[in-house]
Amino acid sequence: MNRPRVLSGIQPTADSFHLGNYLGAVRQWVALQEEHDAFYCVVDLHAITVPHDPDTLRRRSRIAAAQLIGAGLEPERCTLFLQSHVPEHAELAWVLSCLTGFGEASRMTQFKDKSAKGGSEQASVGLFTYPILQAADILLYEADQVPVGEDQRQHLELTRDLAQRFNHRFGGTFVLPAPYILPSVARIADLQDPAIKMSKSASSPQGIVDVLDDPAQIRRKIARAVTDAGRDVRADEENKPGITNLLRIYSALTGEPIAAIEARYGSTGYGQFKKDLAEAAVATFTPIRERTEAILADTESLDKTLADGAARAGRVARETMATVREKIGFVPRLDRP
Ligand code: AMP
Ligand code: TRP
C-alpha cells in the first residue's frame, strides 16, 4: 500500500531555526514522517538567491540538517537530503520557468518584500525565480501534501498552477500538491512586535527565540516579550496581540487548549504566565539543542546520512525527470536508461 507523499524544504540561512520555523513547520514534519512517505530537504540552492558567504552556507547546511534530526526526524523513516545533491531540482526548475509568465512571477509577494529590502535593482534573477525552484522541489516527488507556514501559501498556489499547466499542455504528469498549514501555528509573531511575523530577516534578535538558544537566553527573551495594556491573560487578537501570540505559543508547546490556560492565569497577571511559558520552551528546546550538538560533533556520519538521503531522493527525482523529458519532446540519450 502506498503511503501519501509529503515534501517540504527549509533554508539554511541562519545558525539556528527559530520558534516560528519550529512550530509552523518542523514539528509537523516530524509528525508526518510516521504515516507518510516523507521527503525533507535543506534548500541550499534557495539560500544562494541572496548574497552569501560559502563557508557560512556549508556550516549552516549541516546545522540545519542536524537540527532537523535533533528535532525528531529519523533518517531511516523519512528521506532527508540537501537540495544541491539532487541536480534534477535545478533541471526541472528550468523547464517550469519556461511555463511561468513574467507577470505571474512578478506577483509573488515574498519576492516583492525581499527585493524591496535591498533595492529591487540589486535583487538577483535567482530571487525572482525562487518560487519556480520551490515548485520543482515539490513536483519532482509527486507530493500530495506540503507542510509549511502561512507565508508559503502563494508559492503553493503557483506550484499547483504550474503542475496543471504542464499536465494540460503535455499530458498528465504531475500530482497537484495541497498545502498542509495548521491555523493555530501558521504565523507565529515577533516577540517585540506582534504586528509582524517572527522572521530571521525582519525581526530584531530580541524578537526571536532560537531553537539553539541556551535556557538563559530563552528565559530573558520571553520575559521581555511585549505584552499589552491590562493584566489579564486572555486571547484577543485585536486588543491584545502580544498576549494572544504568547498564548498560542504556550498552547502549541504544551498541548493545552488556550481556554484552559486563560482559566489558570486569568487574573494572576503576566509574570507567572511568562515564567511558565519560558520553562515550556526550555523543556522543548534543550533536548533538541543537545542532540543537535552531538550530531554536529560527528560531521562525517552526518554527511553519510545526507548521502543516503540524496541517493533515495535521486531515484525518485530521476524517474520524474525522465517522464518530463519525454513529455516535453527532448530526444532520449541512448547511453542512458
Ligand atoms: P524559512 O526559514 O523561510 O525557510 O521557513 C521555513 C518554514 O518555516 C516555512 O514553512 C515557513 O512557512 C515557516 N515559518 C517561517 N516563519 C514562520 C512564522 N513566524 N510562523 C510560522 N511559520 C513560519
Ligand atoms: N520557500 C520556503 C520557505 O522559505 C522553503 C522551501 C523551498 C520549500 N522549497 C520548498 C517549502 C518546497 C516547501 C516545499 O520557507
PDB file of C-alpha atoms and ligand atoms in Angstrom, residues 8-14 16-26 28-29 43 46 110 114 130 134 146-153 180-182 185-190 196-201 203 245, ligand 1:
ATOM      1  CA  SER A   8       8.921  20.234   2.431  1.00  0.00           C
ATOM      2  CA  GLY A   9      12.047  22.382   2.461  1.00  0.00           C
ATOM      3  CA  ILE A  10      13.768  24.816   4.765  1.00  0.00           C
ATOM      4  CA  GLN A  11      16.546  27.306   4.060  1.00  0.00           C
ATOM      5  CA  PRO A  12      19.951  27.043   5.755  1.00  0.00           C
ATOM      6  CA  THR A  13      20.201  30.798   6.171  1.00  0.00           C
ATOM      7  CA  ALA A  14      20.726  31.110   9.941  1.00  0.00           C
ATOM      8  CA  SER A  16      19.521  28.167  14.193  1.00  0.00           C
ATOM      9  CA  PHE A  17      15.872  27.713  13.300  1.00  0.00           C
ATOM     10  CA  HIS A  18      13.530  29.895  15.327  1.00  0.00           C
ATOM     11  CA  LEU A  19      10.340  29.214  17.232  1.00  0.00           C
ATOM     12  CA  GLY A  20       8.209  30.169  14.189  1.00  0.00           C
ATOM     13  CA  ASN A  21      10.002  27.661  11.942  1.00  0.00           C
ATOM     14  CA  TYR A  22       9.717  25.009  14.624  1.00  0.00           C
ATOM     15  CA  LEU A  23       6.022  25.405  15.451  1.00  0.00           C
ATOM     16  CA  GLY A  24       4.908  26.418  11.950  1.00  0.00           C
ATOM     17  CA  ALA A  25       6.779  23.738  10.021  1.00  0.00           C
ATOM     18  CA  VAL A  26       9.385  21.444  11.571  1.00  0.00           C
ATOM     19  CA  GLN A  28       4.608  18.937  11.513  1.00  0.00           C
ATOM     20  CA  TRP A  29       7.450  17.386   9.508  1.00  0.00           C
ATOM     21  CA  VAL A  43      17.224  24.056   0.316  1.00  0.00           C
ATOM     22  CA  HIS A  46      17.384  28.714  -2.472  1.00  0.00           C
ATOM     23  CA  GLN A 110       7.636  37.312  -0.966  1.00  0.00           C
ATOM     24  CA  LYS A 114      12.573  40.617  -0.205  1.00  0.00           C
ATOM     25  CA  TYR A 130      12.858  31.298  -6.367  1.00  0.00           C
ATOM     26  CA  GLN A 134      10.288  25.623  -4.990  1.00  0.00           C
ATOM     27  CA  VAL A 146       3.378  20.232   1.761  1.00  0.00           C
ATOM     28  CA  PRO A 147       3.697  21.219   5.435  1.00  0.00           C
ATOM     29  CA  VAL A 148       4.598  24.929   5.694  1.00  0.00           C
ATOM     30  CA  GLY A 149       3.679  28.165   7.445  1.00  0.00           C
ATOM     31  CA  GLU A 150       1.103  30.622   6.112  1.00  0.00           C
ATOM     32  CA  ASP A 151       3.733  32.736   4.299  1.00  0.00           C
ATOM     33  CA  GLN A 152       4.221  29.920   1.749  1.00  0.00           C
ATOM     34  CA  ARG A 153       0.590  29.684   0.615  1.00  0.00           C
ATOM     35  CA  TYR A 180      -0.673  21.475   4.938  1.00  0.00           C
ATOM     36  CA  ILE A 181      -0.953  24.539   7.182  1.00  0.00           C
ATOM     37  CA  LEU A 182      -2.090  24.334  10.820  1.00  0.00           C
ATOM     38  CA  VAL A 185       0.675  27.961  14.421  1.00  0.00           C
ATOM     39  CA  ALA A 186       0.643  29.202  10.826  1.00  0.00           C
ATOM     40  CA  ARG A 187       2.011  32.616  11.753  1.00  0.00           C
ATOM     41  CA  ILE A 188       3.953  32.998  14.987  1.00  0.00           C
ATOM     42  CA  ALA A 189       4.552  36.705  15.643  1.00  0.00           C
ATOM     43  CA  ASP A 190       7.730  38.553  16.626  1.00  0.00           C
ATOM     44  CA  ILE A 196       4.993  41.243  12.109  1.00  0.00           C
ATOM     45  CA  LYS A 197       5.804  37.547  11.836  1.00  0.00           C
ATOM     46  CA  MET A 198       8.840  36.158  13.621  1.00  0.00           C
ATOM     47  CA  SER A 199      11.453  36.162  10.879  1.00  0.00           C
ATOM     48  CA  LYS A 200      15.212  35.936  10.724  1.00  0.00           C
ATOM     49  CA  SER A 201      15.381  38.787   8.232  1.00  0.00           C
ATOM     50  CA  SER A 203      12.959  40.584  13.470  1.00  0.00           C
ATOM     51  CA  ASN A 245       0.707  35.303  20.387  1.00  0.00           C
TER      52      ASN A 245
HETATM   53  P1  AMP B   1      12.287  29.636   6.028  1.00  0.00           P
HETATM   54  O1  AMP B   1      13.095  29.874   7.239  1.00  0.00           O
HETATM   55  O2  AMP B   1      11.823  30.867   5.358  1.00  0.00           O
HETATM   56  O3  AMP B   1      12.942  28.618   5.111  1.00  0.00           O
HETATM   57  O4  AMP B   1      10.955  28.954   6.561  1.00  0.00           O
HETATM   58  C1  AMP B   1      10.868  27.607   6.937  1.00  0.00           C
HETATM   59  C2  AMP B   1       9.460  27.223   7.300  1.00  0.00           C
HETATM   60  O5  AMP B   1       9.040  27.900   8.499  1.00  0.00           O
HETATM   61  C3  AMP B   1       8.411  27.572   6.241  1.00  0.00           C
HETATM   62  O6  AMP B   1       7.481  26.524   6.148  1.00  0.00           O
HETATM   63  C4  AMP B   1       7.749  28.818   6.782  1.00  0.00           C
HETATM   64  O7  AMP B   1       6.431  28.972   6.329  1.00  0.00           O
HETATM   65  C5  AMP B   1       7.792  28.550   8.271  1.00  0.00           C
HETATM   66  N1  AMP B   1       7.790  29.800   9.046  1.00  0.00           N
HETATM   67  C6  AMP B   1       8.718  30.792   8.974  1.00  0.00           C
HETATM   68  N2  AMP B   1       8.416  31.796   9.825  1.00  0.00           N
HETATM   69  C7  AMP B   1       7.266  31.429  10.469  1.00  0.00           C
HETATM   70  C8  AMP B   1       6.455  32.039  11.474  1.00  0.00           C
HETATM   71  N3  AMP B   1       6.775  33.221  12.002  1.00  0.00           N
HETATM   72  N4  AMP B   1       5.337  31.388  11.879  1.00  0.00           N
HETATM   73  C9  AMP B   1       5.010  30.164  11.357  1.00  0.00           C
HETATM   74  N5  AMP B   1       5.744  29.539  10.406  1.00  0.00           N
HETATM   75  C10 AMP B   1       6.864  30.148   9.967  1.00  0.00           C
END
